[in-house]
PDB file of C-alpha atoms in Angstrom:
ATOM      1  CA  UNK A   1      35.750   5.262  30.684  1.00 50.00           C
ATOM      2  CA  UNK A   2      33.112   3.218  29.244  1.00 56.00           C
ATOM      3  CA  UNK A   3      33.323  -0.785  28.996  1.00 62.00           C
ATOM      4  CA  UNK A   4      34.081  -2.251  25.673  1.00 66.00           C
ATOM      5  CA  UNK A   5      31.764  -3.725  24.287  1.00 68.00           C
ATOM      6  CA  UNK A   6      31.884  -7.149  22.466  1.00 69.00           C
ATOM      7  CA  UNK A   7      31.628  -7.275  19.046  1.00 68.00           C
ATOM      8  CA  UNK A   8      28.339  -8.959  17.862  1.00 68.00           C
ATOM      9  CA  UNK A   9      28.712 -12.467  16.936  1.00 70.00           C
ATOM     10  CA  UNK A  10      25.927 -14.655  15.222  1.00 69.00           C
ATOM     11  CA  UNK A  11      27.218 -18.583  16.914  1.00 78.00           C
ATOM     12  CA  UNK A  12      26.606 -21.226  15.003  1.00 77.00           C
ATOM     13  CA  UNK A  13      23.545 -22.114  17.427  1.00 77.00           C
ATOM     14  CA  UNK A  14      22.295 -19.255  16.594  1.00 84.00           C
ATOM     15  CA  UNK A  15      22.674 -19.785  12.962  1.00 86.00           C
ATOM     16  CA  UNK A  16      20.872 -23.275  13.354  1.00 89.00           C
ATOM     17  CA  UNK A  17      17.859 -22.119  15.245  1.00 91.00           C
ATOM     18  CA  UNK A  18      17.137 -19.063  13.002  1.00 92.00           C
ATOM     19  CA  UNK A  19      17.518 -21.883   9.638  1.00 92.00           C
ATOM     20  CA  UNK A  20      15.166 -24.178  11.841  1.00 93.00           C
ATOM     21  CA  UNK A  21      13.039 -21.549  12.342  1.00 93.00           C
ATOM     22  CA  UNK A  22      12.658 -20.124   9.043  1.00 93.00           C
ATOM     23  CA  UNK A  23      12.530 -23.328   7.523  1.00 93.00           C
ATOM     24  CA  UNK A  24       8.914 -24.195   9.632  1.00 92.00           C
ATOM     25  CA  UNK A  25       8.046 -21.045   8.569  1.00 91.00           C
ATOM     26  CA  UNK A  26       8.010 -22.008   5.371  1.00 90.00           C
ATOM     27  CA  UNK A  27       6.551 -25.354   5.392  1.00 88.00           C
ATOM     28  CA  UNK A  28       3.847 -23.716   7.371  1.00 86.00           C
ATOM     29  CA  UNK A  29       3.585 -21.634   4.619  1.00 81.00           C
ATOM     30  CA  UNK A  30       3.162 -24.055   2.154  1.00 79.00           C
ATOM     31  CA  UNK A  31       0.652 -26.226   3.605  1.00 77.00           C
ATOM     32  CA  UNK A  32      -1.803 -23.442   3.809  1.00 71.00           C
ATOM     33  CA  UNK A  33      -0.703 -22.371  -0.148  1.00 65.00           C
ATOM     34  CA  UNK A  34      -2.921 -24.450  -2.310  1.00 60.00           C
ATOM     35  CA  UNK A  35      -5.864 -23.041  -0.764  1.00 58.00           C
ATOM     36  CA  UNK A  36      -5.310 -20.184  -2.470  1.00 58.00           C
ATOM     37  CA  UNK A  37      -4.392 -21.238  -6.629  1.00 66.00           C
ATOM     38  CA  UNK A  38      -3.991 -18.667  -9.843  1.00 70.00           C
ATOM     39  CA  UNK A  39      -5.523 -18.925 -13.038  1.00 75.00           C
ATOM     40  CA  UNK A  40      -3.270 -17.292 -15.554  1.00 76.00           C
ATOM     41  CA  UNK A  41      -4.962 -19.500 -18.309  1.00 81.00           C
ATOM     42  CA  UNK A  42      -8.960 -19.594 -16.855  1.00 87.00           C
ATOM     43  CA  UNK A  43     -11.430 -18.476 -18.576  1.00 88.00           C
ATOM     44  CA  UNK A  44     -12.007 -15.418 -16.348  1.00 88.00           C
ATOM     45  CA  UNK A  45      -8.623 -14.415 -16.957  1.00 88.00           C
ATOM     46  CA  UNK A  46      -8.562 -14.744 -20.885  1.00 89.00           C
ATOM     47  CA  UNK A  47     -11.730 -12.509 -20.783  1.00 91.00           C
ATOM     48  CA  UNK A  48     -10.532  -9.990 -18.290  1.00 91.00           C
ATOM     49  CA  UNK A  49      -7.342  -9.340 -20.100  1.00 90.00           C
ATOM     50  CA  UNK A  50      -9.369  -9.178 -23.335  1.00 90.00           C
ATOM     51  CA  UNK A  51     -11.512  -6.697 -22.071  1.00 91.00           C
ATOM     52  CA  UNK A  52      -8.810  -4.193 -20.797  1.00 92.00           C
ATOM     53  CA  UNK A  53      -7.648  -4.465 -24.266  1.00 90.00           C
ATOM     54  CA  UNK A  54     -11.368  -4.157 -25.836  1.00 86.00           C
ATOM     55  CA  UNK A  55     -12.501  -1.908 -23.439  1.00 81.00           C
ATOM     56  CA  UNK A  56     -11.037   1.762 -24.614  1.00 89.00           C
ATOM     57  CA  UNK A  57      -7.734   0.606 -23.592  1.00 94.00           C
ATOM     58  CA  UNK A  58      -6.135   3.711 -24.817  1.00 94.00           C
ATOM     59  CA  UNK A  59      -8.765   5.662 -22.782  1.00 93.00           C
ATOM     60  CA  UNK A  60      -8.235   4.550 -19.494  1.00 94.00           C
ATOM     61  CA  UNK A  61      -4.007   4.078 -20.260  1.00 95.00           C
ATOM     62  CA  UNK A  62      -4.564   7.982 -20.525  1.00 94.00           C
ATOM     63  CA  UNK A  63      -6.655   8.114 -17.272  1.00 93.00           C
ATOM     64  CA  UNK A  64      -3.819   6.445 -15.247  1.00 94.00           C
ATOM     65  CA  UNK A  65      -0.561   7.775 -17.052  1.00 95.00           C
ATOM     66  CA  UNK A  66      -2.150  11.979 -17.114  1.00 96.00           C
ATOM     67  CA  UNK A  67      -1.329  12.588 -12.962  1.00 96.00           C
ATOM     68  CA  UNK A  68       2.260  11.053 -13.319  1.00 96.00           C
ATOM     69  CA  UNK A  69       2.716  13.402 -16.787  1.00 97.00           C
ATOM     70  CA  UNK A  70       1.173  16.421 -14.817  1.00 97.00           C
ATOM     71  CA  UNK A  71       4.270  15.686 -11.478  1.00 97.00           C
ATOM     72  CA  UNK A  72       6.803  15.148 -14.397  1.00 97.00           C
ATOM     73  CA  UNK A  73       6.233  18.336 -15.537  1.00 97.00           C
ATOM     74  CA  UNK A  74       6.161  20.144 -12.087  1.00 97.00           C
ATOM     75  CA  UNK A  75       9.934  17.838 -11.222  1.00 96.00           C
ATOM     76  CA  UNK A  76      10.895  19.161 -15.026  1.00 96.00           C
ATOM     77  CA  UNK A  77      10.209  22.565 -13.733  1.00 96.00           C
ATOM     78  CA  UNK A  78      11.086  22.502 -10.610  1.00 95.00           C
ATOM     79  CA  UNK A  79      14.921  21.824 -11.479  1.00 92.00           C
ATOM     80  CA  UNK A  80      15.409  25.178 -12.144  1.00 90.00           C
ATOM     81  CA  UNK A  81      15.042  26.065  -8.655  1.00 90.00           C
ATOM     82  CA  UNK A  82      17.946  28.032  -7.756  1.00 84.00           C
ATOM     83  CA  UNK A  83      20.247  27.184 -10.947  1.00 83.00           C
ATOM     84  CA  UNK A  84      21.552  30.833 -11.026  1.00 79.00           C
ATOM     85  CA  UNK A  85      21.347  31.654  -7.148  1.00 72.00           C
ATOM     86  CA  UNK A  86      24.807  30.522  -6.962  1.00 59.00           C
ATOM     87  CA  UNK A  87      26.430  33.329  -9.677  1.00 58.00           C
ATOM     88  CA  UNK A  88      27.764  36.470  -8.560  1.00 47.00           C
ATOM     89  CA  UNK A  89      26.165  39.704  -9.097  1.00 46.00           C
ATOM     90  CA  UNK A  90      28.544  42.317 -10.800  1.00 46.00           C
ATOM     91  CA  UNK A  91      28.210  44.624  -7.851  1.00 46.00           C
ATOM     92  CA  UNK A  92      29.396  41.999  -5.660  1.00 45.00           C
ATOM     93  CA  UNK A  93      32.436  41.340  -8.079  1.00 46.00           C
ATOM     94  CA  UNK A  94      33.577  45.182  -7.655  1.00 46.00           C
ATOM     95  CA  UNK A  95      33.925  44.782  -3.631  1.00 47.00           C
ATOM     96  CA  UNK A  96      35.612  41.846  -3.893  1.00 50.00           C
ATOM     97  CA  UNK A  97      38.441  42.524  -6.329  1.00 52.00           C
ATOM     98  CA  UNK A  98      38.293  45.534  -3.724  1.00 53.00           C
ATOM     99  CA  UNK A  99      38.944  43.438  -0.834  1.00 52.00           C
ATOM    100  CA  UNK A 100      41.481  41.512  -2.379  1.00 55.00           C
ATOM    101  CA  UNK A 101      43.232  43.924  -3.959  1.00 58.00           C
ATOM    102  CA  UNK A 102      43.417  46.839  -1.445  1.00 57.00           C
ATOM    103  CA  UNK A 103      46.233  49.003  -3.068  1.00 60.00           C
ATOM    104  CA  UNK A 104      46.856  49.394  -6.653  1.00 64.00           C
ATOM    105  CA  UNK A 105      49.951  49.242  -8.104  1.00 64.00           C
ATOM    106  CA  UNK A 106      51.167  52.771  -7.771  1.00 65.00           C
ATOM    107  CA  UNK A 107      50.502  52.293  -4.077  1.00 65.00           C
ATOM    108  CA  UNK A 108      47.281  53.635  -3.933  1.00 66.00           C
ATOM    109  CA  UNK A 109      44.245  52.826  -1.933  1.00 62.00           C
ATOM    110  CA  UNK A 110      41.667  50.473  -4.494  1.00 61.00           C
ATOM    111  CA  UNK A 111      38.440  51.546  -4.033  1.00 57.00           C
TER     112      UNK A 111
ATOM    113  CA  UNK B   1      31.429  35.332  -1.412  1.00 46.00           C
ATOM    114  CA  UNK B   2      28.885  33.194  -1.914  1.00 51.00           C
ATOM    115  CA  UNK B   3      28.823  28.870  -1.707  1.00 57.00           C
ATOM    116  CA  UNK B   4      28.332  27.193  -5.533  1.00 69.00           C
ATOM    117  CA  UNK B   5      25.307  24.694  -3.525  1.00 83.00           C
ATOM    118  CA  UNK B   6      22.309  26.579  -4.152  1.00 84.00           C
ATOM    119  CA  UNK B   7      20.936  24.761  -7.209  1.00 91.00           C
ATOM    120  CA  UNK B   8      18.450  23.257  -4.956  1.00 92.00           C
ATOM    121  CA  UNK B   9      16.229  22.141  -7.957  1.00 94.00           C
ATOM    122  CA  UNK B  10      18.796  19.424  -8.298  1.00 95.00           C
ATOM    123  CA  UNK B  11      17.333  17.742  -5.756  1.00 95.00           C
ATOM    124  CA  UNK B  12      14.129  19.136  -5.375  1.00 97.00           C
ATOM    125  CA  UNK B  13      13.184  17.479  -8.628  1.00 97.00           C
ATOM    126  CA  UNK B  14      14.429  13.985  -8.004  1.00 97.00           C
ATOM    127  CA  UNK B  15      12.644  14.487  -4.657  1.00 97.00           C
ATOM    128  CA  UNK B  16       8.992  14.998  -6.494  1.00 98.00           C
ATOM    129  CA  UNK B  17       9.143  12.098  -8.716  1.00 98.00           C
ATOM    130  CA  UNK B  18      10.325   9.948  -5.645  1.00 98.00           C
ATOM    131  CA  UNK B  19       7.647  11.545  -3.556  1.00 98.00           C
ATOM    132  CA  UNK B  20       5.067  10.920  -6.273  1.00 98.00           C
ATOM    133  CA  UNK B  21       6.251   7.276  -6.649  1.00 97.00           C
ATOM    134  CA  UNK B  22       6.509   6.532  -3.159  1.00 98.00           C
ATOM    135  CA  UNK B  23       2.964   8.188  -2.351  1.00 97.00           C
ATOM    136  CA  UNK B  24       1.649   6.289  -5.535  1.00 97.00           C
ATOM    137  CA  UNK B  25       2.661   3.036  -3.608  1.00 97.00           C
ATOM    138  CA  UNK B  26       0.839   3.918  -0.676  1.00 97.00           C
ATOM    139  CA  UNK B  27      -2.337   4.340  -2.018  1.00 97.00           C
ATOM    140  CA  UNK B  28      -1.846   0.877  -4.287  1.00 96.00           C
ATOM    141  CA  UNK B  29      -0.765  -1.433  -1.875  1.00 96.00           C
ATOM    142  CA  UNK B  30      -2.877   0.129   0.755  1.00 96.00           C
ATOM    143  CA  UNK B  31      -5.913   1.637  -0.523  1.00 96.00           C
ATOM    144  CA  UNK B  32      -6.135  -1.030  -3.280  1.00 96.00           C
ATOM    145  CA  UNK B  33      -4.888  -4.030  -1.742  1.00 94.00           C
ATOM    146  CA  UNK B  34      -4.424  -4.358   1.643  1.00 95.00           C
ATOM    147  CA  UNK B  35      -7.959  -2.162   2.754  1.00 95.00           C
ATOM    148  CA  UNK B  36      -9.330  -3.471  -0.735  1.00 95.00           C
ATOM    149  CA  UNK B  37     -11.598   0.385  -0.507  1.00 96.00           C
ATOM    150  CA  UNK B  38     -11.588   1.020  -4.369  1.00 96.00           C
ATOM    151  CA  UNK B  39      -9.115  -0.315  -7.615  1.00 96.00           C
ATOM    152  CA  UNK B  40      -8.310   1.901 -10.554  1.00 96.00           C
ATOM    153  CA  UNK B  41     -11.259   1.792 -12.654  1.00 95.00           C
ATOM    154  CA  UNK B  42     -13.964   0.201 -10.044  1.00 95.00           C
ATOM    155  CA  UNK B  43     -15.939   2.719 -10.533  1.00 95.00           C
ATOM    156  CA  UNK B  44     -16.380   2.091 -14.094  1.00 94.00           C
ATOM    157  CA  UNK B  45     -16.264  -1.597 -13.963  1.00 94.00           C
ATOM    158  CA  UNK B  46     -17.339  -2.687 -10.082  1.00 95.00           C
ATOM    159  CA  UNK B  47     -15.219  -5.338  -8.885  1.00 94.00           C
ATOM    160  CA  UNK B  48     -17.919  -7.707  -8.071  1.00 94.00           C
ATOM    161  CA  UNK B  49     -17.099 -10.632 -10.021  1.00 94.00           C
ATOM    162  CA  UNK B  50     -13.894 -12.741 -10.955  1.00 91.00           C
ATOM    163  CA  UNK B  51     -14.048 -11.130 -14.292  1.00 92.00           C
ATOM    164  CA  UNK B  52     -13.965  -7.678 -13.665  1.00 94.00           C
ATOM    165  CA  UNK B  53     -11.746  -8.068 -10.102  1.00 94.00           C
ATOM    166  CA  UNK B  54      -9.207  -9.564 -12.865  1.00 93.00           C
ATOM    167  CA  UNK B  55      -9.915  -6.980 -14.946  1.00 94.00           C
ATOM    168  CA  UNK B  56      -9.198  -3.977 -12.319  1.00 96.00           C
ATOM    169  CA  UNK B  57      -6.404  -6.114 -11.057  1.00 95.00           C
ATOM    170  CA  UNK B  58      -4.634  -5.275 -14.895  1.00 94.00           C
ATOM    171  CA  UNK B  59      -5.160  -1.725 -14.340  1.00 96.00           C
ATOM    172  CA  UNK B  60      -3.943  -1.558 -10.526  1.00 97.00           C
ATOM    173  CA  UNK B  61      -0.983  -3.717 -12.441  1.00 96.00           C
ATOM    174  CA  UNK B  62      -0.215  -0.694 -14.839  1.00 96.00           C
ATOM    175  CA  UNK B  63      -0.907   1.598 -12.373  1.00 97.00           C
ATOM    176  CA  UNK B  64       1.850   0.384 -10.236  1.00 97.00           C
ATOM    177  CA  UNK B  65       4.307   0.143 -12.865  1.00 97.00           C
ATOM    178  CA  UNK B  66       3.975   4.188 -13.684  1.00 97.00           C
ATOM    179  CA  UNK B  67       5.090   4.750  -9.728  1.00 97.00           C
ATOM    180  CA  UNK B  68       7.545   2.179 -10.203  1.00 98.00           C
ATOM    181  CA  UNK B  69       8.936   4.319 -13.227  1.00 97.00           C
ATOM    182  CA  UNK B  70       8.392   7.284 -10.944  1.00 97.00           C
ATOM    183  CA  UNK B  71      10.432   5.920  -8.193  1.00 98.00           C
ATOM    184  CA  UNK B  72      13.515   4.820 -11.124  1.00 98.00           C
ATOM    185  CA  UNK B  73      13.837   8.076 -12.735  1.00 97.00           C
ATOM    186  CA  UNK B  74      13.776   9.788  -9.274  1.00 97.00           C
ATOM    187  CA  UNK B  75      16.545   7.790  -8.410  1.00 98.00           C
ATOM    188  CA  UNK B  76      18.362   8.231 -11.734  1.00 97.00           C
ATOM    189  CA  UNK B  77      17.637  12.063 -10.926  1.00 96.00           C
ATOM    190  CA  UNK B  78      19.366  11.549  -7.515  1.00 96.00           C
ATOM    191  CA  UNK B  79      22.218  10.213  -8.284  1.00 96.00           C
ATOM    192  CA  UNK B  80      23.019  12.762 -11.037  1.00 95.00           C
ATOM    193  CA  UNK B  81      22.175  15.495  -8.237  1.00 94.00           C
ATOM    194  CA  UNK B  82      25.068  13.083  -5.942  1.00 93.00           C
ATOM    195  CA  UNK B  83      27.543  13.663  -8.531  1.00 93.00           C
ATOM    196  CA  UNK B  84      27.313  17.622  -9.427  1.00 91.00           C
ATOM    197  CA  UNK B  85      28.885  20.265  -6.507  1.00 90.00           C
ATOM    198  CA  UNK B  86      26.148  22.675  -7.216  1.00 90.00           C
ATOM    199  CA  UNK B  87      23.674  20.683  -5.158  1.00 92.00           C
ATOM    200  CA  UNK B  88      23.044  21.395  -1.729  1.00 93.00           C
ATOM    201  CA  UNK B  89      22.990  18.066   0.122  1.00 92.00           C
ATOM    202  CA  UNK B  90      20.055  19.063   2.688  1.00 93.00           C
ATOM    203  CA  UNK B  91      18.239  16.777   4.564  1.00 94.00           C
ATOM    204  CA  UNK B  92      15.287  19.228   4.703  1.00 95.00           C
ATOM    205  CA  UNK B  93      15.135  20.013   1.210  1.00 95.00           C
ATOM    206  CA  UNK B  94      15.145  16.586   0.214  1.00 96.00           C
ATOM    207  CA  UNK B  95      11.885  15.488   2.681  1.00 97.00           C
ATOM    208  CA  UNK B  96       9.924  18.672   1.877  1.00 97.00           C
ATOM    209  CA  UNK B  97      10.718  17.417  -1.806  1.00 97.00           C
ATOM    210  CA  UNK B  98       9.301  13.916  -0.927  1.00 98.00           C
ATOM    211  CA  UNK B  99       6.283  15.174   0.997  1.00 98.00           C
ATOM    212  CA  UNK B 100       5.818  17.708  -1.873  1.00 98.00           C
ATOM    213  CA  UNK B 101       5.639  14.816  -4.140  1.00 98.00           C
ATOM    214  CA  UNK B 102       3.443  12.768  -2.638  1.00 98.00           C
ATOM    215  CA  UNK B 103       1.286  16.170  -1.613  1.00 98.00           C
ATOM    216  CA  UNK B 104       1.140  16.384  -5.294  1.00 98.00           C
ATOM    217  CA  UNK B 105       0.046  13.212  -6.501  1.00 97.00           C
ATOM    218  CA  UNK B 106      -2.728  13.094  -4.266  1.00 97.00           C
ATOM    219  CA  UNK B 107      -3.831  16.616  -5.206  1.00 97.00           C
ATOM    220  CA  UNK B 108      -3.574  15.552  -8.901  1.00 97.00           C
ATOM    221  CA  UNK B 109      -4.848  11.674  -8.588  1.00 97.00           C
ATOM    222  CA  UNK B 110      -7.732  12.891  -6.410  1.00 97.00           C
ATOM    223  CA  UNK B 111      -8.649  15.878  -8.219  1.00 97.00           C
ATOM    224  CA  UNK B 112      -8.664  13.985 -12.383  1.00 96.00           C
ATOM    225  CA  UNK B 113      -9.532  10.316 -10.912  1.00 96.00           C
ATOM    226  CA  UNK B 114     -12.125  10.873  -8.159  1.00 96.00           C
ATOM    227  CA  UNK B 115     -13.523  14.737  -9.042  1.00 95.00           C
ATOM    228  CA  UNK B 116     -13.424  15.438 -12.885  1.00 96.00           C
ATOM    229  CA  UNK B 117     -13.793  11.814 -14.467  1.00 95.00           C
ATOM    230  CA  UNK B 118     -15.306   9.503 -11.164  1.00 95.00           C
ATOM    231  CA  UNK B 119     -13.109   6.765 -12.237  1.00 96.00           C
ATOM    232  CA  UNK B 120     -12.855   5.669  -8.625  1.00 96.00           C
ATOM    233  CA  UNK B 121     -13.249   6.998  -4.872  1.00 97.00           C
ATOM    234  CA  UNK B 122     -11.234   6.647  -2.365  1.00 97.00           C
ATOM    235  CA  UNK B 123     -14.516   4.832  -0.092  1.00 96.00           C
ATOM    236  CA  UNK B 124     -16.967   4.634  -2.115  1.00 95.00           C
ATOM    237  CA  UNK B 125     -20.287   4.241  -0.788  1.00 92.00           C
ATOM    238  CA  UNK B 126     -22.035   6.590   1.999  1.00 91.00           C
ATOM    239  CA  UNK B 127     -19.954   9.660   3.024  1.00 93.00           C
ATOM    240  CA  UNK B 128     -18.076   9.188  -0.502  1.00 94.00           C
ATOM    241  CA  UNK B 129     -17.559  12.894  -1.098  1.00 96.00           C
ATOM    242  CA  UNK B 130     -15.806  13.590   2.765  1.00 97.00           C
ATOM    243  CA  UNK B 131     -13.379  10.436   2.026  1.00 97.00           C
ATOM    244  CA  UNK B 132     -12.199  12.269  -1.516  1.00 97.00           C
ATOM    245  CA  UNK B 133     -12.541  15.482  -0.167  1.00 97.00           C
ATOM    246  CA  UNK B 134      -9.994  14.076   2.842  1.00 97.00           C
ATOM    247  CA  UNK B 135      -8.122  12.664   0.182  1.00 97.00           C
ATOM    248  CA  UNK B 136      -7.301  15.865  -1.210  1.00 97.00           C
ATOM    249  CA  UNK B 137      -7.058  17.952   2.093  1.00 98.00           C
ATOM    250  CA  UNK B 138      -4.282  15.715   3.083  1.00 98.00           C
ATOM    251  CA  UNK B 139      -2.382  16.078  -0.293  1.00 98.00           C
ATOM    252  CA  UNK B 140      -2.925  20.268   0.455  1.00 98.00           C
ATOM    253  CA  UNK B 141      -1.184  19.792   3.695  1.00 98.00           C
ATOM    254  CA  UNK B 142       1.564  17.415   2.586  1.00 98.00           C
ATOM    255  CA  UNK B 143       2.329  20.398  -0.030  1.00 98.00           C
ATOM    256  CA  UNK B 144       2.281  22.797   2.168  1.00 98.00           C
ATOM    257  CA  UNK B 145       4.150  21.517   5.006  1.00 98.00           C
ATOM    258  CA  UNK B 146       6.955  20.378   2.363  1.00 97.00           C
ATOM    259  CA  UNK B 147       7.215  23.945   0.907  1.00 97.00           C
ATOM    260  CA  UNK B 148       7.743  24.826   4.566  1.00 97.00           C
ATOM    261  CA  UNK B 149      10.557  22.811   4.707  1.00 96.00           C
ATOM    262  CA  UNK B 150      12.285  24.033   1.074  1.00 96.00           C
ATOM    263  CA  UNK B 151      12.067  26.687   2.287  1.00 95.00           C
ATOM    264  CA  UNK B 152      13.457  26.222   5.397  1.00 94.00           C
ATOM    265  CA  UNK B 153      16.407  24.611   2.868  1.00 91.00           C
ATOM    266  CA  UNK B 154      17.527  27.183   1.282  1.00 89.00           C
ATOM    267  CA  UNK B 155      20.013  28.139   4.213  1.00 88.00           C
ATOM    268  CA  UNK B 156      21.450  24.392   3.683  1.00 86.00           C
ATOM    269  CA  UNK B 157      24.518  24.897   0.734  1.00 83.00           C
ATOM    270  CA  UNK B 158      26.842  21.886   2.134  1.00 85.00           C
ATOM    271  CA  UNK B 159      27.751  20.328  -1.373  1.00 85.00           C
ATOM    272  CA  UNK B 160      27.492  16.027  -1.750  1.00 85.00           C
ATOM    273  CA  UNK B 161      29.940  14.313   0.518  1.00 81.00           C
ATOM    274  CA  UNK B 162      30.961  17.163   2.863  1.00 73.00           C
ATOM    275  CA  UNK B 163      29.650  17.688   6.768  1.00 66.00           C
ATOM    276  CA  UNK B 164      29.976  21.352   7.011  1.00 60.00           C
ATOM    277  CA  UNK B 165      30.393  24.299   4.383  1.00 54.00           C
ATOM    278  CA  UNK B 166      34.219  25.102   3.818  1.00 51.00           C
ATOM    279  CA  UNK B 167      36.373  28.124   2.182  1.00 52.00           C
ATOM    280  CA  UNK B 168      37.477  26.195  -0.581  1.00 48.00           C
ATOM    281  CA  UNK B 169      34.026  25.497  -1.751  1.00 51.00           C
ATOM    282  CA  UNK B 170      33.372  28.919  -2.209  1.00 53.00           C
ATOM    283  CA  UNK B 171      34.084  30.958  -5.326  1.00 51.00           C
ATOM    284  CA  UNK B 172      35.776  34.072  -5.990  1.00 50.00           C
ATOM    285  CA  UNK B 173      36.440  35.322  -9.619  1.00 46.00           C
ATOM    286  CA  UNK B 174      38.458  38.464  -9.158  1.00 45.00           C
TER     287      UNK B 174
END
């Protein structure tokens, strides 16, 4: 028989050091952020964002929606797979109203 | 008499769209992103300045929110296919489905984006051609090797929520 084994317990030491930890990790973090700054109102971003609009927006919207239309499709299709499998066929029916039914009523063998 | 699980495009389709979405994400975040080799339309509009990195940035945007619908409705599509007896819960079915869907996307993406309109490659540069035609050998084999495993499913017709095929499950109309 095997030892039991001790249920898995975070202690509150534990608890403290993984806090402590995480929060250096994050002030670490930090410090390095405002290297790195966005723009959302720049000038490079107002003309970007006018440009995918400018720039035959509904064009290239087709170019990157067509491949996920075309896998739709194939997943639409592909649902079918196997829908009916599951029915009975009528000549399976006959043998097994046979083989539940063995004799008739009259006493005779159902074939 | 026969099981009722053997609609197995109940979960075969949910399986392509999550395959799709899921391969879709792979090539964003780590073509696009993280190896920074090509963005949606850089072949159009090079990313070499703030401008037009912003500009292929939107597009990489949109194209991540189509796998991220993708990855929804296959998940809508799954949980449906939970719900209804007829499916066959099969682990195989379900990753051939996944690797069919990402096979697929990658056959599709590569062959419209990088063949027929050049939008983008895959590396562009020297040896561009080999990377897209790589690109588009590995979709092949994803496809195939998760039609192996459908079909390797079809055996599988445990319904949702049960470990091993029982009488009850099966019908018999008299």
């Amino acid at each position: 028989m095997s030892p039991r084994r001790r249920p898995l317990r975070v202690t509150s030491l534990g608890r403290r050091t993984l806090a402590a930890g995480s929060m250096g990790l994050w002030l670490a973090l930090s410090m390095w952020a405002p290297a790195a700054g966005a723009c959302p109102r720049c000038v490079e971003g107002v003309l970007a964002r006018q440009a995918v609009l400018q720039d035959d927006f509904g064009h290239n919207l087709a170019i990157a929606l067509l491949p996920f239309l075309i896998i739709g499709a194939v997943s639409v299709r592909a649902e079918a797979i196997g829908r009916h499998r599951g029915r009975e066929q009528p000549s399976s029916r006959v043998a097994t109203r046979a083989q539940d039914q063995p004799f008739t009523a009259a006493g005779e063998r159902n074939t | 008499m026969k099981s009722t699980a053997t609609h197995q495009g109940a979960i075969i389709s949910p399986g392509i769209l999550l395959g799709a979405g899921l391969g879709g994400f792979v090539d964003g975040i780590l073509l696009h992103q993280i190896l920074q080799w090509h963005n949606m339309l850089s072949s159009v509009r090079p990313p070499t300045n703030l401008v037009d990195m912003k500009f292929n940035m939107v597009w990489d945007g949109l194209f991540h929110a189509f796998t991220w619908l993708m990855v929804c409705l296959g998940i809508w599509r799954l949980w449906v296919a939970g719900q209804a007896p007829s499916t066959p819960w099969s682990a195989r079915t379900f990753l051939g489905s996944l690797l069919l869907g990402w096979g697929l996307f990658n056959l599709v993406e590569g062959l419209i984006d990088h063949q027929i309109l050049g939008v983008h490659h895959v590396h562009p540069g020297a040896g561009q051609l080999g990377w897209d035609l790589g690109f588009l050998v590995f979709g092949m084999l994803e496809i195939a090797a998760g039609w192996g495993l459908i079909r390797a499913g079809r055996v599988d017709d445990i319904p949702p929520g049960r470990t091993e095929p029982t009488v009850a499950r099966q019908v018999y109309k008299a």
